[in-house]
Coordinates of C-alpha atoms in Angstrom, one line a residue:
X251 CA 0.9 -5.4 21.7
X252 CA 3.7 -7.9 20.9
X253 CA 5.3 -7.3 24.3
X254 CA 1.9 -7.8 26.0
X255 CA 1.3 -11.0 24.1
X256 CA 4.8 -12.3 25.0
X257 CA 4.3 -11.4 28.7
X258 CA 1.0 -13.2 28.7
X259 CA 2.6 -16.2 27.0
X260 CA 5.3 -16.3 29.7
X261 CA 2.7 -16.3 32.4
X262 CA 0.8 -19.1 30.8
X263 CA 4.0 -21.0 30.4
X264 CA 4.9 -20.7 34.0
X265 CA 1.4 -21.6 35.1
X266 CA 1.2 -24.7 32.9
X267 CA 4.7 -25.8 34.1
X268 CA 3.5 -25.4 37.7
X269 CA 0.4 -27.5 37.0
X270 CA 2.5 -30.2 35.5
X271 CA 4.9 -30.3 38.5
X272 CA 2.0 -30.3 41.0
X273 CA 0.3 -33.3 39.3
X274 CA 3.7 -35.0 38.7
X275 CA 4.4 -35.0 42.5
X276 CA 0.9 -35.7 43.7
X277 CA -1.1 -39.0 44.3
X278 CA -3.0 -38.2 41.1
X279 CA 0.1 -39.2 39.1
X280 CA -0.7 -42.9 39.4
X281 CA -4.2 -42.3 38.0
X282 CA -2.7 -40.6 35.0
X283 CA -0.2 -43.4 34.5
X284 CA -3.0 -46.0 34.4
X285 CA -5.0 -44.2 31.8
X286 CA -5.0 -46.1 28.5
X287 CA -6.0 -43.0 26.7
X288 CA -2.6 -41.4 27.6
X289 CA -0.2 -44.4 27.5
X290 CA 0.0 -47.3 25.0
X291 CA 2.2 -50.4 25.1
X292 CA 4.7 -48.4 23.1
X293 CA 4.9 -45.4 25.4
X294 CA 3.8 -46.7 28.8
X295 CA 6.1 -45.5 31.6
X296 CA 5.6 -48.7 33.6
X297 CA 6.9 -50.8 30.8
X298 CA 9.9 -48.4 30.6
X299 CA 10.5 -49.0 34.3
X300 CA 10.4 -52.7 33.7
X301 CA 13.1 -52.3 31.0
X302 CA 15.2 -50.2 33.3
X303 CA 15.0 -52.9 36.0
X304 CA 16.1 -55.6 33.5
X305 CA 19.0 -53.4 32.3
X306 CA 20.1 -52.9 36.0
X307 CA 20.2 -56.7 36.3
X308 CA 22.2 -57.2 33.1
X309 CA 19.3 -58.7 31.2
X310 CA 18.2 -57.5 27.7
X311 CA 14.9 -55.6 28.0
X312 CA 13.9 -57.0 24.7
X313 CA 14.2 -60.7 25.7
X314 CA 10.5 -60.7 26.6
X315 CA 7.3 -59.1 25.3
X316 CA 6.9 -56.2 27.7
X317 CA 9.3 -53.4 26.6
X318 CA 8.8 -51.8 23.2
X319 CA 10.6 -48.5 23.8
X320 CA 13.5 -47.5 21.5
X321 CA 16.9 -48.5 22.9
X322 CA 18.5 -45.0 23.1
X323 CA 15.5 -43.6 25.1
X324 CA 15.8 -46.5 27.5
X325 CA 19.5 -45.8 28.0
X326 CA 18.8 -42.1 28.5
X327 CA 16.5 -42.9 31.4
X328 CA 18.9 -45.5 32.7
X329 CA 21.6 -42.8 32.9
X330 CA 19.4 -40.2 34.6
X331 CA 16.9 -42.4 36.4
X332 CA 16.6 -40.2 39.4
X333 CA 15.6 -37.2 37.3
X334 CA 13.2 -39.0 35.0
X335 CA 10.1 -37.0 36.0
X336 CA 11.8 -33.7 35.5
X337 CA 13.1 -34.7 32.1
X338 CA 9.5 -34.9 30.8
X339 CA 8.8 -31.3 32.0
X340 CA 12.1 -30.0 30.5
X341 CA 11.6 -31.7 27.1
X342 CA 8.0 -30.5 26.9
X343 CA 9.2 -26.9 27.7
X344 CA 11.7 -27.0 24.9
X345 CA 9.1 -28.3 22.6
X346 CA 6.6 -25.6 23.5
X347 CA 9.0 -22.8 22.9
X348 CA 10.1 -24.4 19.6
X349 CA 6.4 -24.6 18.7
X350 CA 6.0 -20.9 19.4
X351 CA 8.8 -19.9 17.0
X352 CA 7.6 -22.4 14.4
X353 CA 4.1 -20.9 14.6
X354 CA 5.6 -17.4 13.9
X355 CA 7.6 -18.7 11.0
X356 CA 4.5 -20.5 9.4
X357 CA 2.4 -17.4 9.9
X358 CA 4.9 -15.1 8.2
X359 CA 5.4 -17.7 5.4
X360 CA 1.6 -17.9 4.8
X361 CA 1.3 -14.1 4.7
X362 CA 4.3 -13.6 2.4
X363 CA 2.8 -16.3 0.1
X364 CA 0.0 -13.9 -0.7
X365 CA 2.4 -11.3 -1.9
X366 CA 4.2 -13.8 -4.2
X367 CA 0.8 -15.0 -5.5
X368 CA -0.1 -11.4 -6.3
X369 CA 3.1 -10.8 -8.3
X370 CA 2.5 -14.1 -10.2
X371 CA -1.1 -13.3 -11.1
X372 CA -0.2 -9.7 -12.2
X373 CA 3.0 -10.3 -14.2
X374 CA 2.7 -13.9 -15.4
X375 CA -1.0 -14.2 -16.0
X376 CA -1.7 -10.7 -17.2
X377 CA -4.1 -9.6 -14.5
X378 CA -5.2 -6.0 -14.8
X379 CA -3.8 -3.3 -12.5
X380 CA -7.2 -2.5 -10.9
X381 CA -7.4 -6.1 -9.9
X382 CA -4.2 -5.7 -8.0
X383 CA -5.7 -3.0 -5.7
X384 CA -8.7 -5.2 -5.0
X385 CA -6.6 -8.2 -4.3
X386 CA -4.4 -6.3 -1.8
X387 CA -7.4 -5.0 0.0
X388 CA -8.9 -8.5 0.2
X389 CA -5.6 -10.0 1.3
X390 CA -5.2 -7.4 4.1
X391 CA -8.7 -8.1 5.3
X392 CA -7.9 -11.9 5.5
X393 CA -4.8 -11.4 7.6
X394 CA -4.7 -12.0 11.3
X395 CA -2.0 -10.9 13.7
X396 CA -0.3 -13.8 15.6
X397 CA -1.4 -14.1 19.2
X398 CA 0.6 -17.1 20.3
X399 CA -2.7 -19.0 20.5
X400 CA -1.1 -22.3 19.3
X401 CA 1.4 -22.2 22.2
X402 CA -1.4 -21.4 24.7
X403 CA -3.6 -24.2 23.4
X404 CA -0.8 -26.7 23.7
X405 CA 0.3 -25.4 27.2
X406 CA -3.2 -25.7 28.6
X407 CA -4.3 -28.7 26.6
X408 CA -5.4 -31.5 28.9
X409 CA -4.0 -33.9 26.4
X410 CA -0.5 -32.4 26.7
X411 CA -0.7 -32.0 30.5
X412 CA -2.0 -35.6 30.9
X413 CA 0.7 -37.1 28.7
X414 CA 3.4 -35.2 30.7
X415 CA 2.1 -36.3 34.1
X416 CA 1.6 -39.9 32.9
X417 CA 5.3 -39.7 31.7
X418 CA 4.3 -41.0 28.3
X419 CA 7.3 -41.3 26.0
X420 CA 5.3 -39.9 23.1
X421 CA 6.6 -36.5 24.3
X422 CA 10.0 -37.4 22.9
X423 CA 8.6 -38.3 19.5
X424 CA 6.5 -35.1 19.4
X425 CA 9.6 -33.0 20.3
X426 CA 11.5 -34.7 17.4
X427 CA 8.6 -33.9 15.0
X428 CA 8.5 -30.2 16.1
X429 CA 12.3 -29.9 15.8
X430 CA 12.3 -31.4 12.3
X431 CA 9.6 -29.0 11.0
X432 CA 11.1 -25.9 12.5
X433 CA 14.7 -26.6 11.3
X434 CA 13.3 -27.5 7.8
X435 CA 11.6 -24.1 7.7
X436 CA 15.0 -22.5 8.5
X437 CA 16.7 -24.4 5.7
X438 CA 18.8 -26.5 7.9
X439 CA 18.9 -29.9 6.1
X440 CA 21.1 -31.6 8.7
X441 CA 18.9 -30.9 11.7
X442 CA 15.7 -31.3 9.7
X443 CA 16.7 -34.8 8.6
X444 CA 17.9 -35.6 12.1
X445 CA 14.6 -34.7 13.6
X446 CA 12.7 -36.9 11.1
X447 CA 15.2 -39.7 11.6
X448 CA 14.8 -39.5 15.4
X449 CA 11.0 -39.4 15.2
X450 CA 11.1 -42.4 12.8
X451 CA 13.5 -44.2 15.0
X452 CA 11.1 -43.9 17.9
X453 CA 7.7 -44.3 16.2
X454 CA 8.2 -45.3 12.5
X455 CA 5.2 -43.3 11.1
X456 CA 6.9 -39.9 11.1
X457 CA 9.0 -40.9 8.1
X458 CA 6.2 -39.3 6.0
X459 CA 7.4 -35.9 7.3
X460 CA 10.4 -36.3 5.0
X461 CA 8.0 -35.0 2.3
X462 CA 7.5 -31.5 3.7
X463 CA 11.1 -31.4 4.7
X464 CA 12.1 -32.0 1.1
X465 CA 9.8 -29.2 -0.1
X466 CA 11.2 -26.8 2.4
X467 CA 14.8 -27.5 1.4
X468 CA 13.9 -27.2 -2.2
X469 CA 12.3 -23.8 -1.5
X470 CA 15.4 -22.7 0.4
X471 CA 17.7 -23.6 -2.4
X472 CA 15.5 -21.6 -4.8
X473 CA 15.7 -18.6 -2.5
X474 CA 19.4 -18.6 -2.1
X475 CA 19.8 -18.8 -5.9
X476 CA 18.1 -15.4 -6.2
X477 CA 14.7 -16.8 -7.2
X478 CA 16.1 -18.5 -10.3
X479 CA 14.4 -21.9 -10.4
X480 CA 17.2 -24.3 -11.2
X481 CA 16.3 -28.0 -11.4
X482 CA 19.9 -28.9 -10.5
X483 CA 19.7 -27.1 -7.2
X484 CA 16.3 -28.6 -6.4
X485 CA 17.6 -32.1 -6.9
X486 CA 20.7 -31.4 -4.9
X487 CA 18.6 -30.3 -2.0
X488 CA 16.4 -33.4 -2.3
X489 CA 19.3 -35.8 -2.5
X490 CA 21.0 -34.0 0.4
X491 CA 18.1 -34.4 2.9
X492 CA 17.3 -37.9 1.8
X493 CA 20.9 -39.1 2.2
X494 CA 21.2 -37.3 5.5
X495 CA 18.0 -38.9 6.7
X496 CA 19.3 -42.4 5.7
X497 CA 22.7 -41.7 7.4
X498 CA 21.1 -40.4 10.6
X499 CA 18.6 -43.3 10.8
X500 CA 21.3 -45.8 10.0
X501 CA 23.5 -44.3 12.6
X502 CA 20.9 -44.5 15.3
X503 CA 20.1 -48.1 14.4
X504 CA 23.8 -49.0 14.3
X505 CA 24.4 -47.4 17.6
X506 CA 21.5 -49.3 19.2
X507 CA 22.9 -52.6 17.8
X508 CA 26.4 -51.8 19.2
X509 CA 25.0 -51.0 22.6
X510 CA 22.8 -54.2 22.9
X511 CA 24.8 -56.4 20.5
X512 CA 21.5 -57.7 19.2
X513 CA 18.8 -56.8 16.7
X514 CA 16.0 -58.0 19.1
X515 CA 15.0 -54.3 19.5
X516 CA 13.9 -54.2 15.8
X517 CA 11.2 -56.8 16.4
X518 CA 10.2 -55.3 19.7
X519 CA 9.7 -51.8 18.3
X520 CA 9.1 -51.7 14.5
X521 CA 7.8 -55.3 14.3
X522 CA 5.5 -54.6 17.2
X523 CA 4.2 -51.4 15.6
X524 CA 3.5 -53.1 12.2
X525 CA 2.1 -56.4 13.3
X526 CA 0.0 -55.1 16.2
X527 CA 0.1 -58.2 18.4
X528 CA -1.0 -56.5 21.6
X529 CA -4.7 -55.7 21.4
X530 CA -4.9 -53.9 24.7
X531 CA -7.8 -51.4 24.4
X532 CA -6.7 -47.9 23.5
X533 CA -8.1 -44.8 21.9
X534 CA -7.4 -46.0 18.4
X535 CA -9.2 -48.1 15.7
X536 CA -7.0 -51.2 15.6
X537 CA -7.7 -53.1 18.8
X538 CA -11.4 -53.8 18.6
X539 CA -11.4 -54.5 14.8
X540 CA -8.6 -57.1 15.1
X541 CA -10.1 -58.6 18.2
X542 CA -13.3 -59.4 16.4
X543 CA -11.6 -60.5 13.1
X544 CA -11.1 -64.1 11.9
X545 CA -7.4 -64.9 11.9
X546 CA -7.2 -65.8 8.2
X547 CA -8.3 -62.2 7.3
X548 CA -5.8 -60.6 9.6
X549 CA -2.8 -60.1 7.2
X550 CA -5.0 -58.5 4.5
X551 CA -6.6 -55.9 6.8
X552 CA -3.4 -55.3 8.6
X553 CA -1.8 -54.2 5.4
X554 CA -4.9 -52.0 4.6
X555 CA -4.9 -50.4 8.0
X556 CA -1.1 -49.7 8.0
X557 CA -1.1 -48.3 4.5
X558 CA -3.6 -45.7 5.6
X559 CA -1.0 -44.0 7.7
X560 CA 1.3 -43.6 4.7
X561 CA -1.0 -43.5 1.6
X562 CA -2.3 -39.9 2.2
X563 CA 1.2 -38.5 2.1
X564 CA 1.3 -38.6 -1.7
X565 CA -2.0 -36.8 -2.6
X566 CA -1.5 -34.3 0.2
X567 CA 2.0 -33.5 -1.0
X568 CA 0.8 -33.0 -4.5
X569 CA -2.1 -30.7 -3.4
X570 CA -0.2 -28.7 -0.8
X571 CA 3.2 -28.6 -2.4
X572 CA 3.2 -24.8 -2.3
X573 CA 2.8 -24.8 1.5
X574 CA 5.0 -27.4 3.2
X575 CA 4.1 -26.0 6.6
X576 CA 0.4 -26.8 6.3
X577 CA 1.3 -30.1 4.7
X578 CA 3.4 -31.0 7.7
X579 CA 0.5 -30.2 10.0
X580 CA -1.9 -32.3 8.0
X581 CA 0.5 -35.3 8.0
X582 CA 0.9 -35.1 11.8
X583 CA -2.9 -35.2 12.1
X584 CA -3.1 -38.2 9.8
X585 CA -0.4 -40.0 11.9
X586 CA -2.4 -39.2 15.1
X587 CA -5.5 -40.8 13.6
X588 CA -4.1 -43.8 11.7
X589 CA -1.2 -45.1 13.7
X590 CA -1.6 -48.5 15.4
X591 CA -1.2 -47.4 19.0
X592 CA -2.4 -43.8 19.3
X593 CA -2.9 -41.7 22.4
X594 CA -4.2 -38.3 23.5
X595 CA -0.6 -37.0 23.3
X596 CA -0.5 -37.5 19.5
X597 CA -3.7 -35.5 19.2
X598 CA -2.4 -32.8 21.5
X599 CA 0.5 -32.0 19.1
X600 CA -1.7 -32.2 15.9
X601 CA -4.3 -29.8 17.4
X602 CA -1.6 -27.3 18.5
X603 CA -0.2 -27.3 14.9
X604 CA -3.6 -26.9 13.3
X605 CA -4.3 -23.9 15.6
X606 CA -1.4 -22.1 13.8
X607 CA -3.8 -21.8 10.9
X608 CA -6.5 -20.1 13.0
X609 CA -6.9 -17.4 10.3
X610 CA -8.7 -20.1 8.3
X611 CA -11.1 -21.0 11.1
X612 CA -13.8 -18.6 9.9
X613 CA -14.2 -20.8 6.9
X614 CA -14.8 -24.0 8.9
X615 CA -18.2 -25.6 8.7
X616 CA -18.3 -28.1 11.6
X617 CA -16.5 -26.3 14.4
X618 CA -19.3 -26.7 16.9
X619 CA -19.8 -30.4 16.1
X620 CA -16.1 -31.2 16.3
X621 CA -15.8 -29.4 19.7
X622 CA -18.7 -31.4 21.1
X623 CA -17.4 -34.7 19.8
X624 CA -13.9 -34.0 21.3
X625 CA -15.5 -33.0 24.7
X626 CA -17.7 -36.1 24.7
X627 CA -14.8 -38.4 23.9
X628 CA -12.4 -36.8 26.5
X629 CA -14.9 -37.0 29.4
X630 CA -16.8 -40.2 28.5
X631 CA -13.8 -42.4 27.7
X632 CA -12.7 -42.8 31.4
X633 CA -16.3 -43.3 32.5
X634 CA -17.0 -46.0 29.9
X635 CA -13.7 -47.7 30.8
X636 CA -14.7 -47.8 34.4
X637 CA -18.2 -49.1 33.7
X638 CA -16.7 -51.9 31.5
X639 CA -13.6 -53.0 33.5
X640 CA -14.5 -52.1 37.1
X641 CA -18.2 -51.8 37.5
X642 CA -19.1 -54.6 35.1
X643 CA -22.2 -52.8 34.0
X644 CA -21.1 -52.2 30.4
X645 CA -19.1 -54.1 27.7
X646 CA -16.4 -53.4 25.2
X647 CA -18.9 -51.9 22.8
X648 CA -19.3 -48.9 25.1
X649 CA -15.6 -48.0 25.1
X650 CA -15.2 -48.8 21.4
X651 CA -18.1 -46.4 20.6
X652 CA -16.4 -43.6 22.3
X653 CA -13.1 -44.3 20.5
X654 CA -15.1 -44.1 17.2
X655 CA -16.4 -40.7 18.4
X656 CA -12.9 -39.6 19.1
X657 CA -11.5 -40.7 15.7
X658 CA -14.5 -39.2 13.9
X659 CA -13.8 -35.9 15.6
X660 CA -10.2 -35.9 14.5
X661 CA -11.0 -36.8 11.0
X662 CA -13.7 -34.1 10.8
X663 CA -11.2 -31.6 12.3
X664 CA -8.4 -32.4 9.8
X665 CA -10.8 -32.4 6.8
X666 CA -12.5 -29.2 7.9
X667 CA -9.2 -27.3 8.4
X668 CA -8.1 -28.5 5.0
X669 CA -11.3 -27.3 3.4
X670 CA -11.0 -23.9 5.2
X671 CA -7.4 -23.5 4.0
X672 CA -8.4 -24.2 0.4
X673 CA -11.4 -22.0 0.6
X674 CA -9.3 -19.1 1.9
X675 CA -6.8 -19.7 -0.9
X676 CA -9.6 -19.4 -3.4
X677 CA -10.7 -16.1 -1.8
X678 CA -7.1 -14.8 -2.0
X679 CA -7.1 -15.4 -5.7
X680 CA -10.7 -14.5 -6.6
X681 CA -11.6 -12.0 -4.0
X682 CA -13.7 -12.4 -0.8
X683 CA -16.7 -10.7 -2.4
X684 CA -18.8 -13.0 -4.6
X685 CA -19.0 -12.2 -8.3
X686 CA -22.3 -11.1 -9.7
X687 CA -23.8 -13.3 -12.3
X688 CA -27.1 -12.4 -14.0
X689 CA -27.8 -9.8 -11.3
X690 CA -27.3 -12.3 -8.4
X691 CA -24.3 -13.0 -6.2
X692 CA -22.6 -16.2 -7.3
X693 CA -22.3 -19.1 -4.9
X694 CA -18.9 -21.0 -4.6
X695 CA -19.4 -24.7 -3.9
X696 CA -16.5 -27.0 -3.0
X697 CA -17.1 -30.7 -3.5

């Protein structure tokens, strides 16, 4: 069965790569590049080309207000400009295979967690032995064999394919995120911190992924110490990954300064992300709200909107501290929703990560509604954009309405998967069959 699944996975991988290459070298590529749902002022390939042209003429790409890509990514494309289209396909291929291995690790981690929970309940809380047999039967019934579904979803996702064909540089940020999560799961603090630092260097918001990285390294230090929980080793692991993150990020920023001999890139990248000066319509929540706002209210609401992307890190970390893998998936979803310049490529990664937890999907309550909302947003966004900009038979409210539908679908998806995860955790502890109270099955209600 595993060989059959792996063979199917390879076939889907080859087919998806062929689809990407066909679109990449077809006239449809220009249509994808012009889609504001796929490219933002931060990740637009045409802006990158403008920066490359300025570099070729010896002009700083950050002297104007067009280029907002990170310096090292610009220099990478400047060095291999003739192969730029193929780089996107290669990077996405590496990301897809890393995502596959990451899914297997998370699956095994989640299944093994049930065994540890069983031992804890029996030996530390004094649960009776008959309960152990019932628990193991329930746990086995809640298990699901991995089927590489997350990789297939990402390979065939129109969001991922569209981002690759549009040559959106969000692919590089996504690859750094996937690398950081996978290496943290393997206990590699150096590569995990480098992945978070690289993603932060490109997009700023992924710095919140330092939280699951810390939890993973702490768990790794506990495992190598023969399950003896030593606070000293925990703190050593935390300090190690934090210091490595600061060193990696400082090194990347220092290298960028040395190459351009200027700090203009800081204002053009991080300053641009935080201040949101470009209100070009996109699939996010910022542009319309700040277009309609009085200028003297702008600083306050800018702080409120930006803090949303970072605020949820703390409560989610406290609640999901026993499962850093699921915490990382939830934080990636929050970033895709709350960042100032989101695109479909961000949602493509978050959905692929959430699919890893497909064994919780039977507990979801709004799957049909979420699917319908995502389909409506995906197909109606280009139509409403055309009616507004080209046909002139609609206005900005049409397109903004569909962005609200898209954001609502993402919020419902993240919250519903979180509910499903917590509901399944409850069943693992209490049993999947409801207790009988006063002769009637008890109902479990989560508020």
